[in-house]
Tab-separated table of C-alpha atoms (C1' of nucleotides) in Angstrom:
chain	number	residue	atom	x	y	z
A	27	MET	CA	66.241	52.616	35.614
A	28	LEU	CA	67.247	49.554	38.308
A	29	THR	CA	68.393	50.349	41.484
A	30	SER	CA	71.103	48.728	42.779
A	31	SER	CA	69.605	46.298	44.291
A	32	GLU	CA	67.350	45.427	41.843
A	33	LYS	CA	70.406	44.777	39.737
A	34	LYS	CA	71.898	42.447	42.039
A	35	THR	CA	68.544	40.763	41.988
A	36	LEU	CA	68.366	40.373	38.166
A	37	LYS	CA	72.007	39.217	37.934
A	38	PHE	CA	71.445	36.337	40.798
A	39	ILE	CA	68.490	35.220	38.870
A	40	GLN	CA	70.475	35.212	35.632
A	41	LYS	CA	73.182	33.207	36.849
A	42	TYR	CA	71.060	30.736	38.786
A	43	CYS	CA	69.229	29.722	35.558
A	44	ILE	CA	72.641	29.391	33.740
A	45	GLU	CA	73.969	26.907	36.212
A	46	LYS	CA	70.904	25.175	37.401
A	47	GLY	CA	68.388	25.330	34.314
A	48	TYR	CA	65.656	26.487	36.379
A	49	SER	CA	64.514	29.638	38.358
A	50	PRO	CA	65.403	30.388	41.952
A	51	THR	CA	62.586	30.834	44.845
A	52	LEU	CA	62.174	34.217	46.526
A	53	THR	CA	63.965	32.856	49.514
A	54	GLU	CA	67.069	31.434	47.372
A	55	ILE	CA	67.324	34.922	45.968
A	56	ALA	CA	66.901	36.523	49.285
A	57	LYS	CA	69.652	34.494	50.500
A	58	GLY	CA	71.816	34.920	47.247
A	59	ILE	CA	71.871	38.769	47.284
A	60	GLY	CA	72.127	38.650	51.223
A	61	ILE	CA	68.768	39.854	52.785
A	62	LYS	CA	66.247	38.036	54.718
A	63	SER	CA	62.811	39.024	53.615
A	64	LYS	CA	61.222	37.192	50.658
A	65	GLY	CA	58.501	39.990	50.657
A	66	VAL	CA	61.511	42.663	49.704
A	67	VAL	CA	62.355	39.729	46.963
A	68	HIS	CA	58.983	39.870	45.646
A	69	ARG	CA	58.869	43.828	45.324
A	70	TYR	CA	62.207	43.746	43.498
A	71	ILE	CA	60.812	40.910	40.888
A	72	LYS	CA	57.984	42.554	40.617
A	73	THR	CA	59.798	46.125	39.253
A	74	LEU	CA	61.603	43.692	36.855
A	75	GLU	CA	58.822	42.550	35.232
A	76	SER	CA	57.080	45.897	35.035
A	77	LEU	CA	60.361	46.669	33.314
A	78	ASN	CA	59.852	43.430	30.961
A	79	LEU	CA	62.942	42.096	32.025
A	80	ILE	CA	61.352	38.875	33.612
A	81	SER	CA	58.015	37.361	33.291
A	82	ILE	CA	56.323	35.847	36.180
A	83	SER	CA	53.913	32.956	36.309
A	84	SER	CA	51.584	34.319	38.971
A	85	HIS	CA	51.928	31.903	42.069
A	86	ARG	CA	53.871	29.110	40.388
A	87	LYS	CA	56.724	28.085	42.203
A	88	ARG	CA	59.928	29.028	40.369
A	89	GLY	CA	58.040	30.833	38.205
A	90	ILE	CA	60.255	33.096	36.841
A	91	VAL	CA	61.415	33.322	33.452
A	92	LEU	CA	64.027	35.740	31.858
A	93	ASN	CA	62.931	37.998	28.920
A	94	LEU	CA	66.154	37.374	26.889
A	95	GLU	CA	64.572	39.333	23.771
A	96	ALA	CA	64.019	42.506	26.107
A	97	TYR	CA	67.804	42.372	26.815
A	98	GLU	CA	68.828	43.212	23.321
A	99	ASN	CA	70.299	46.791	22.750
A	100	GLN	CA	70.319	47.522	26.584
A	101	SER	CA	73.806	48.406	26.259
A	102	VAL	CA	75.116	49.591	29.481
A	103	ALA	CA	78.720	49.376	29.929
A	104	PRO	CA	81.593	46.977	28.929
A	105	ILE	CA	81.123	45.192	31.767
A	106	ILE	CA	80.433	41.394	31.636
A	107	PRO	CA	79.646	39.386	34.501
A	108	LEU	CA	81.993	36.350	34.763
A	109	LEU	CA	79.810	33.163	35.905
A	110	GLY	CA	82.434	30.785	36.550
A	111	ARG	CA	85.073	28.148	34.544
A	112	ILE	CA	83.968	25.982	32.270
A	113	ALA	CA	85.448	22.637	31.218
A	114	ALA	CA	84.491	19.648	29.180
A	115	GLY	CA	82.166	17.623	31.060
A	116	GLN	CA	82.231	19.346	34.399
A	117	PRO	CA	79.607	21.241	35.892
A	118	ILE	CA	80.370	25.187	35.766
A	119	GLU	CA	82.515	25.797	38.593
A	120	ALA	CA	82.315	29.240	40.392
A	121	ILE	CA	85.474	31.365	40.544
A	122	GLU	CA	86.494	33.308	43.696
A	123	GLY	CA	87.026	36.680	43.646
A	124	ARG	CA	86.948	37.790	40.168
A	125	GLU	CA	83.405	38.421	39.636
A	126	GLU	CA	83.345	40.484	36.469
A	127	ILE	CA	85.250	41.540	33.340
A	128	ASN	CA	86.182	45.138	33.028
A	129	LEU	CA	86.644	45.679	29.356
A	130	ALA	CA	87.354	49.613	30.488
A	131	ASP	CA	90.425	48.050	32.146
A	132	PHE	CA	91.189	45.510	29.590
A	133	ILE	CA	91.643	47.837	27.044
A	134	MET	CA	90.660	51.797	27.424
A	135	ASN	CA	94.224	52.866	28.391
A	136	PRO	CA	95.490	55.860	26.727
A	137	ASP	CA	98.536	53.858	25.628
A	138	ARG	CA	96.531	51.056	24.201
A	139	PHE	CA	95.372	50.316	20.611
A	140	ALA	CA	93.894	47.935	18.733
A	141	LEU	CA	94.873	46.168	15.574
A	142	GLN	CA	93.225	43.822	13.438
A	143	VAL	CA	95.400	40.666	12.425
A	144	SER	CA	95.090	39.336	9.111
A	145	GLY	CA	97.064	36.151	8.160
A	146	ASP	CA	97.863	32.839	9.866
A	147	SER	CA	101.192	33.503	11.250
A	148	MET	CA	100.110	33.341	14.912
A	149	ILE	CA	97.477	30.684	14.643
A	150	GLU	CA	99.190	28.414	16.911
A	151	ALA	CA	99.351	30.993	19.709
A	152	GLY	CA	95.639	31.236	19.055
A	153	ILE	CA	95.745	34.471	17.303
A	154	LEU	CA	93.629	34.057	13.965
A	155	ASP	CA	92.976	35.928	11.075
A	156	GLY	CA	90.320	38.573	11.703
A	157	ASP	CA	91.418	38.771	15.473
A	158	THR	CA	91.910	42.147	17.228
A	159	VAL	CA	94.593	42.433	19.296
A	160	ILE	CA	95.469	45.167	21.916
A	161	ILE	CA	98.573	46.360	21.883
A	162	LYS	CA	100.159	48.457	24.554
A	163	HIS	CA	102.732	51.119	23.266
A	164	GLN	CA	106.348	50.598	24.212
A	165	ASN	CA	109.542	50.353	22.820
A	166	THR	CA	110.980	47.445	24.691
A	167	ALA	CA	109.922	43.942	25.448
A	168	GLU	CA	110.770	40.657	26.919
A	169	ASN	CA	111.705	37.257	25.746
A	170	GLY	CA	108.749	35.354	24.640
A	171	ASP	CA	106.623	38.497	24.267
A	172	ILE	CA	104.319	38.866	21.126
A	173	ILE	CA	105.449	42.252	19.661
A	174	VAL	CA	104.145	44.668	16.696
A	175	ALA	CA	107.850	44.823	15.321
A	176	LEU	CA	108.550	47.542	12.598
A	177	ILE	CA	111.174	46.019	10.186
A	178	ASP	CA	113.635	48.637	8.529
A	179	GLY	CA	111.055	51.198	9.746
A	180	LEU	CA	108.998	49.634	6.657
A	181	GLU	CA	107.300	46.672	7.466
A	182	ALA	CA	104.839	46.202	10.588
A	183	THR	CA	104.694	42.409	11.993
A	184	LEU	CA	103.225	40.652	14.797
A	185	LYS	CA	105.529	37.939	15.979
A	186	ARG	CA	107.087	36.430	19.244
A	187	LEU	CA	110.302	37.832	20.360
A	188	LYS	CA	113.417	36.162	21.001
A	189	LYS	CA	116.765	37.977	21.992
A	190	LEU	CA	119.691	35.872	20.765
A	191	PRO	CA	122.879	36.025	23.140
A	192	ASP	CA	124.846	37.274	20.101
A	193	GLY	CA	122.494	40.444	19.707
A	194	MET	CA	120.675	39.550	17.083
A	195	ILE	CA	116.716	39.436	17.187
A	196	LEU	CA	114.749	36.559	16.107
A	197	LEU	CA	111.083	37.076	15.376
A	198	ILE	CA	109.103	33.646	15.638
A	199	PRO	CA	105.680	33.000	14.000
A	200	GLU	CA	103.658	30.658	15.760
A	201	ASN	CA	103.016	28.483	12.436
A	202	LYS	CA	104.429	25.281	12.102
A	203	LEU	CA	104.425	26.321	8.168
A	204	MET	CA	106.737	29.616	8.701
A	205	GLU	CA	109.907	30.184	9.598
A	206	GLY	CA	111.298	32.374	12.091
A	207	LEU	CA	113.777	35.235	10.850
A	208	ILE	CA	116.924	36.792	12.359
A	209	TYR	CA	117.953	40.529	12.071
A	210	GLU	CA	120.087	42.759	13.357
A	211	ALA	CA	118.690	44.472	16.429
A	212	LYS	CA	119.153	47.815	14.717
A	213	ARG	CA	116.771	47.011	12.046
A	214	ILE	CA	114.040	46.181	14.504
A	215	GLN	CA	112.224	48.756	16.189
A	216	ILE	CA	109.370	47.481	18.696
A	217	GLN	CA	106.052	49.266	18.451
A	218	GLY	CA	104.158	47.552	21.028
A	219	VAL	CA	103.500	44.715	22.763
A	220	VAL	CA	100.378	42.279	22.770
A	221	VAL	CA	98.682	42.750	26.080
A	222	GLY	CA	95.068	41.246	25.015
A	223	GLN	CA	93.031	39.707	22.121
A	224	LEU	CA	89.599	39.513	21.053
A	225	ARG	CA	87.373	37.829	18.371
A	226	SER	CA	83.921	38.325	17.745
A	227	TYR	CA	81.916	35.483	16.085
A	228	GLN	CA	78.984	36.301	13.842
B	9	MET	CA	82.981	76.978	30.119
B	10	LEU	CA	83.727	74.538	33.010
B	11	THR	CA	85.976	75.087	35.854
B	12	SER	CA	88.384	72.761	36.975
B	13	SER	CA	86.552	71.002	39.626
B	14	GLU	CA	83.422	70.766	37.369
B	15	LYS	CA	85.628	69.083	34.441
B	16	LYS	CA	86.870	66.715	37.103
B	17	THR	CA	83.653	65.763	38.545
B	18	LEU	CA	82.274	65.233	34.844
B	19	LYS	CA	85.596	62.976	34.242
B	20	PHE	CA	84.777	61.134	36.986
B	21	ILE	CA	81.172	60.371	36.526
B	22	GLN	CA	82.254	59.419	32.763
B	23	LYS	CA	84.530	56.883	34.294
B	24	TYR	CA	82.340	55.648	36.994
B	25	CYS	CA	79.760	55.188	34.576
B	26	ILE	CA	81.645	53.348	31.917
B	27	GLU	CA	83.890	51.220	34.503
B	28	LYS	CA	80.530	49.987	36.715
B	29	GLY	CA	77.550	50.543	34.316
B	30	TYR	CA	75.685	52.767	36.809
B	31	SER	CA	76.384	56.141	38.073
B	32	PRO	CA	77.829	57.142	41.294
B	33	THR	CA	76.430	58.872	44.152
B	34	LEU	CA	77.401	62.070	45.281
B	35	THR	CA	79.366	61.051	48.260
B	36	GLU	CA	81.437	58.563	45.787
B	37	ILE	CA	81.735	61.650	43.532
B	38	ALA	CA	83.138	63.671	46.702
B	39	LYS	CA	85.482	61.144	47.711
B	40	GLY	CA	86.622	60.226	43.883
B	41	ILE	CA	87.644	64.083	43.303
B	42	GLY	CA	89.229	64.511	46.483
B	43	ILE	CA	86.563	66.774	48.707
B	44	LYS	CA	84.349	65.697	51.448
B	45	SER	CA	81.227	68.000	51.103
B	46	LYS	CA	78.497	66.317	48.947
B	47	GLY	CA	76.975	69.681	49.113
B	48	VAL	CA	79.468	70.811	46.942
B	49	VAL	CA	79.186	68.050	44.712
B	50	HIS	CA	75.756	68.842	43.856
B	51	ARG	CA	76.367	72.126	43.052
B	52	TYR	CA	78.647	70.757	40.628
B	53	ILE	CA	76.474	68.371	39.042
B	54	LYS	CA	73.924	71.220	39.093
B	55	THR	CA	76.158	73.464	36.687
B	56	LEU	CA	76.837	70.070	34.450
B	57	GLU	CA	73.220	69.466	34.189
B	58	SER	CA	72.541	73.329	33.277
B	59	LEU	CA	75.175	72.974	30.617
B	60	ASN	CA	73.097	69.804	29.005
B	61	LEU	CA	76.275	67.450	29.883
B	62	ILE	CA	74.419	65.563	32.248
B	63	SER	CA	70.824	64.855	33.146
B	64	ILE	CA	69.929	64.409	36.803
B	65	SER	CA	66.497	62.424	38.031
B	66	SER	CA	65.295	64.721	40.953
B	67	HIS	CA	66.079	62.624	44.047
B	68	ARG	CA	66.725	59.628	42.603
B	69	LYS	CA	69.636	57.881	43.807
B	70	ARG	CA	72.531	57.331	41.275
B	71	GLY	CA	70.210	59.344	39.263
B	72	ILE	CA	72.798	61.338	36.846
B	73	VAL	CA	72.697	59.963	33.285
B	74	LEU	CA	75.387	60.944	30.664
B	75	ASN	CA	74.425	62.993	27.847
B	76	LEU	CA	76.465	61.143	25.366
B	77	GLU	CA	75.423	63.312	22.486
B	78	ALA	CA	77.408	66.193	23.933
B	79	TYR	CA	80.534	64.474	24.571
B	80	GLU	CA	81.799	64.029	20.968
B	81	ASN	CA	85.050	65.844	21.153
B	82	GLN	CA	86.082	64.788	24.691
B	83	SER	CA	86.968	61.040	24.024
B	84	VAL	CA	84.997	59.265	26.511
B	85	ALA	CA	83.338	56.730	24.105
B	86	PRO	CA	83.710	53.397	25.458
B	87	ILE	CA	85.284	52.367	22.164
B	88	ILE	CA	88.764	52.178	21.596
B	89	PRO	CA	90.242	53.176	18.168
B	90	LEU	CA	91.156	50.266	15.722
B	91	LEU	CA	94.296	51.856	14.187
B	92	GLY	CA	94.992	49.426	11.529
B	93	ARG	CA	95.280	45.762	10.070
B	94	ILE	CA	98.836	44.087	10.409
B	95	ALA	CA	99.940	41.346	8.476
B	96	ALA	CA	102.934	39.136	8.696
B	97	GLY	CA	105.864	41.091	7.082
B	98	GLN	CA	103.637	44.083	5.664
B	99	PRO	CA	103.393	47.665	6.809
B	100	ILE	CA	100.581	48.373	8.995
B	101	GLU	CA	97.769	49.019	6.691
B	102	ALA	CA	95.849	52.071	7.769
B	103	ILE	CA	92.120	51.668	8.004
B	104	GLU	CA	90.134	54.267	6.040
B	105	GLY	CA	88.037	56.561	8.009
B	106	ARG	CA	88.258	56.515	12.142
B	107	GLU	CA	87.197	52.976	12.638
B	108	GLU	CA	86.437	51.793	15.750
B	109	ILE	CA	86.211	48.509	17.136
B	110	ASN	CA	82.940	46.866	17.556
B	111	LEU	CA	82.316	46.124	20.978
B	112	ALA	CA	78.851	45.054	20.735
B	113	ASP	CA	79.758	41.583	21.700
B	114	PHE	CA	81.501	42.761	24.256
B	115	ILE	CA	79.586	45.009	25.922
B	116	MET	CA	77.451	44.097	28.951
B	117	ASN	CA	73.600	43.019	27.956
B	118	PRO	CA	71.889	41.172	30.149
B	119	ASP	CA	71.719	38.369	28.143
B	120	ARG	CA	75.606	37.916	28.245
B	121	PHE	CA	77.597	36.553	30.341
B	122	ALA	CA	81.347	35.322	30.380
B	123	LEU	CA	83.271	31.928	30.910
B	124	GLN	CA	86.650	31.209	31.822
B	125	VAL	CA	87.737	28.380	29.614
B	126	SER	CA	89.520	25.708	30.824
B	127	GLY	CA	91.196	22.792	28.935
B	128	ASP	CA	92.092	22.432	25.563
B	129	SER	CA	89.192	21.137	23.832
B	130	MET	CA	88.526	23.939	21.624
B	131	ILE	CA	92.250	24.653	20.967
B	132	GLU	CA	92.216	24.527	16.911
B	133	ALA	CA	89.298	27.047	17.343
B	134	GLY	CA	91.667	29.483	18.907
B	135	ILE	CA	90.142	29.208	22.418
B	136	LEU	CA	93.037	28.585	24.832
B	137	ASP	CA	93.088	27.162	28.299
B	138	GLY	CA	92.474	30.385	30.419
B	139	ASP	CA	90.777	32.378	27.737
B	140	THR	CA	87.542	34.049	28.598
B	141	VAL	CA	84.204	33.405	26.009
B	142	ILE	CA	81.282	35.912	26.105
B	143	ILE	CA	78.114	33.581	25.785
B	144	LYS	CA	74.763	35.097	24.764
B	145	HIS	CA	72.258	33.446	26.256
B	146	GLN	CA	69.733	31.435	24.262
B	147	ASN	CA	68.132	27.961	24.208
B	148	THR	CA	68.629	27.147	20.373
B	149	ALA	CA	71.834	27.383	18.033
B	150	GLU	CA	72.680	26.642	14.553
B	151	ASN	CA	74.896	23.936	13.033
B	152	GLY	CA	78.213	25.234	13.391
B	153	ASP	CA	77.542	27.467	16.442
B	154	ILE	CA	80.055	27.034	19.485
B	155	ILE	CA	77.520	26.445	22.525
B	156	VAL	CA	77.618	26.044	26.075
B	157	ALA	CA	75.624	22.682	26.506
B	158	LEU	CA	74.355	21.254	29.888
B	159	ILE	CA	74.255	17.416	29.466
B	160	ASP	CA	71.587	15.826	31.578
B	161	GLY	CA	71.280	18.571	33.587
B	162	LEU	CA	74.686	18.213	35.201
B	163	GLU	CA	78.026	18.463	32.892
B	164	ALA	CA	78.563	22.159	31.126
B	165	THR	CA	80.786	21.853	28.439
B	166	LEU	CA	81.863	24.166	25.483
B	167	LYS	CA	81.612	22.219	22.142
B	168	ARG	CA	80.893	23.039	18.440
B	169	LEU	CA	77.238	21.768	17.762
B	170	LYS	CA	76.169	19.621	14.574
B	171	LYS	CA	72.575	18.387	14.740
B	172	LEU	CA	72.467	15.011	12.803
B	173	PRO	CA	69.758	14.211	10.395
B	174	ASP	CA	68.169	11.607	12.790
B	175	GLY	CA	67.897	13.803	15.520
B	176	MET	CA	70.729	13.378	17.468
B	177	ILE	CA	72.892	15.586	18.593
B	178	LEU	CA	76.992	15.656	17.971
B	179	LEU	CA	79.502	17.897	20.160
B	180	ILE	CA	82.659	18.422	18.305
B	181	PRO	CA	85.536	19.530	20.067
B	182	GLU	CA	88.183	21.262	18.227
B	183	ASN	CA	90.893	19.106	19.116
B	184	LYS	CA	92.111	16.312	17.003
B	185	LEU	CA	93.291	14.358	19.747
B	186	MET	CA	89.744	14.400	21.365
B	187	GLU	CA	86.374	12.792	19.722
B	188	GLY	CA	83.069	13.995	19.197
B	189	LEU	CA	79.992	12.649	21.333
B	190	ILE	CA	76.701	11.915	20.031
B	191	TYR	CA	73.710	12.460	22.208
B	192	GLU	CA	70.068	12.291	22.036
B	193	ALA	CA	68.329	15.489	21.844
B	194	LYS	CA	66.523	15.549	24.873
B	195	ARG	CA	69.623	15.038	26.934
B	196	ILE	CA	71.278	18.015	26.115
B	197	GLN	CA	70.086	21.786	26.988
B	198	ILE	CA	71.613	24.454	24.989
B	199	GLN	CA	72.680	27.409	27.674
B	200	GLY	CA	74.168	29.807	25.256
B	201	VAL	CA	76.266	30.631	22.168
B	202	VAL	CA	79.751	31.948	21.986
B	203	VAL	CA	79.498	35.397	20.229
B	204	GLY	CA	83.101	36.481	21.525
B	205	GLN	CA	86.440	35.665	23.302
B	206	LEU	CA	89.108	37.269	24.811
B	207	ARG	CA	92.318	36.789	26.066
B	208	SER	CA	94.569	38.622	28.287
B	209	TYR	CA	98.441	38.336	28.207
B	210	GLN	CA	99.647	39.658	31.403
C	4	DA	C1'	40.698	13.937	47.762
C	5	DT	C1'	43.044	15.571	51.757
C	6	DT	C1'	46.873	17.822	53.744
C	7	DG	C1'	51.031	19.768	55.039
C	8	DA	C1'	55.159	21.983	53.966
C	9	DA	C1'	57.090	24.997	50.563
C	10	DT	C1'	56.337	28.839	48.063
C	11	DG	C1'	54.440	33.182	46.521
C	12	DT	C1'	51.598	37.471	47.606
C	13	DT	C1'	50.600	41.519	49.971
C	14	DC	C1'	50.726	44.439	53.699
C	15	DT	C1'	52.917	47.807	57.647
C	16	DC	C1'	56.716	49.157	59.831
C	17	DT	C1'	61.391	50.873	60.637
C	18	DT	C1'	66.311	52.069	59.133
C	19	DT	C1'	69.533	53.578	56.412
C	20	DT	C1'	71.445	55.505	52.641
C	21	DT	C1'	71.359	59.498	49.286
C	22	DG	C1'	69.673	63.973	47.502
C	23	DT	C1'	68.720	69.029	48.472
C	24	DT	C1'	69.448	73.282	50.178
C	25	DC	C1'	71.386	76.171	52.902
C	26	DT	C1'	74.945	79.225	55.464
C	27	DC	C1'	79.580	80.029	56.317
C	28	DT	C1'	84.904	80.571	55.490
C	29	DA	C1'	88.954	80.402	52.330
C	30	DT	C1'	91.123	81.097	48.143
C	31	DT	C1'	92.446	83.191	43.815
C	32	DA	C1'	92.653	86.277	39.851
C	33	DT	C1'	91.645	90.573	38.016
D	14	DA	C1'	88.444	95.517	46.589
D	15	DT	C1'	85.610	92.589	44.039
D	16	DA	C1'	83.966	88.481	41.972
D	17	DA	C1'	84.292	83.739	40.799
D	18	DT	C1'	85.979	79.514	42.733
D	19	DA	C1'	86.507	76.077	46.180
D	20	DG	C1'	85.430	73.836	50.169
D	21	DA	C1'	83.125	72.131	55.019
D	22	DG	C1'	79.051	70.851	56.909
D	23	DA	C1'	74.813	71.163	59.086
D	24	DA	C1'	69.625	70.204	58.631
D	25	DC	C1'	65.981	68.128	56.108
D	26	DA	C1'	63.471	65.425	52.576
D	27	DA	C1'	63.017	61.812	49.876
D	28	DA	C1'	64.193	57.219	47.887
D	29	DA	C1'	66.074	52.918	48.899
D	30	DA	C1'	66.514	48.945	51.673
D	31	DG	C1'	64.988	45.759	54.752
D	32	DA	C1'	62.367	43.205	58.422
D	33	DG	C1'	58.664	40.316	59.461
D	34	DA	C1'	53.827	39.039	60.047
D	35	DA	C1'	49.606	37.282	57.544
D	36	DC	C1'	47.446	34.891	54.185
D	37	DA	C1'	47.023	32.715	49.481
D	38	DT	C1'	48.350	29.126	46.544
D	39	DT	C1'	50.853	25.315	44.523
D	40	DC	C1'	52.512	20.883	44.719
D	41	DA	C1'	54.151	16.529	46.058
D	42	DA	C1'	53.119	12.640	49.771
D	43	DT	C1'	49.733	10.046	51.522
DNA sequence: ATTGAATGTTCTCTTTTTGTTCTCTATTAT
DNA sequence: ATAATAGAGAACAAAAAGAGAACATTCAAT
């Protein structure tokens, strides 16, 4: 088990390696985790080495190597460090404040559930066949929301909502090849609103 | 059977562990369940330990470990229920068994990190401006993988990889308006491969 | 090859934080 | 009344965090 300082150290090293392409010095780590003593840092990385999380080339400068294989199956929590912003043709840009993504906040709410999407009707909204959408269960929604609508109590569909001035409801697919459909409000029952989307490659 | 304070304590520990990835200190628990004495908390966790709901590493800080097998019926697992499949114009199709979303690609492994995407270069792959991508840190990738590439050790970019027969590397944006770029292999350093993507509407 | 600055290694020491064990009191249900 | 449950808080034990000195090694500039 890692102590919190050790965890912090590992995280810093990981981030540093990804951003710069080489590993940090002990002094850089010390500064990065907010302490002054590189002796202390050395103690921490020795622990990380003994747990096989990193390798240290003895006495070599910047001689820390992440043992990526060792991390497989070490699942800890649905928290993923958010390292920064990436754009075409620019270095990774650090983000203020939000340091990590908490999937627990993202999805683990009692009023949320997940649906797997099949079909291409929302493809232009970036929701692809096979994606999972997180739905917040509620019976009303705003114009522009992507909703799960139950039509005539029978058919469920994922569409963007538009309430027309005449009281009718327009359900808009995000796909040029498909057309929106207009329903009387009473035929449409809103089941929930899309609050998140996730996709797994592999 | 657990008393209500003990239950509250267990719930707090579970939530804390799931959210943070490490266990709380006695003082944090005390604050979390609204009391002042860590001595009392210690009594509670001792009970939980004797009921085999948690394990305590003696004298270790943050040394509480959840005994997950014991929780079967307590709905604390870091997984959200996958309710079904939704398609345009068809009823929600129930999925057999109580399936759950495989969060493997979204669960924190030390070799995973997240980047927020800026720009539209991958829009046709369903990765929009503002989305978050989960990257698995590795130094090699296959043709067709979406990778984080460091060009000349300087610029980071998110593109689809194609290794050309002549040893050159083609980085392909998924956007009709942009063109792929060809680089010598030695200029490109692969930082990781996209294994997941998520988006929050809110 | 030599040298000096930068970096890694090994210590000892102190402080801070956290866990453990008590005793005492209050409240509640049977 | 009694027992179970809650809670406060003091006193102590142990782990973790940290400072920093002293020394060893590397590496790049000369």
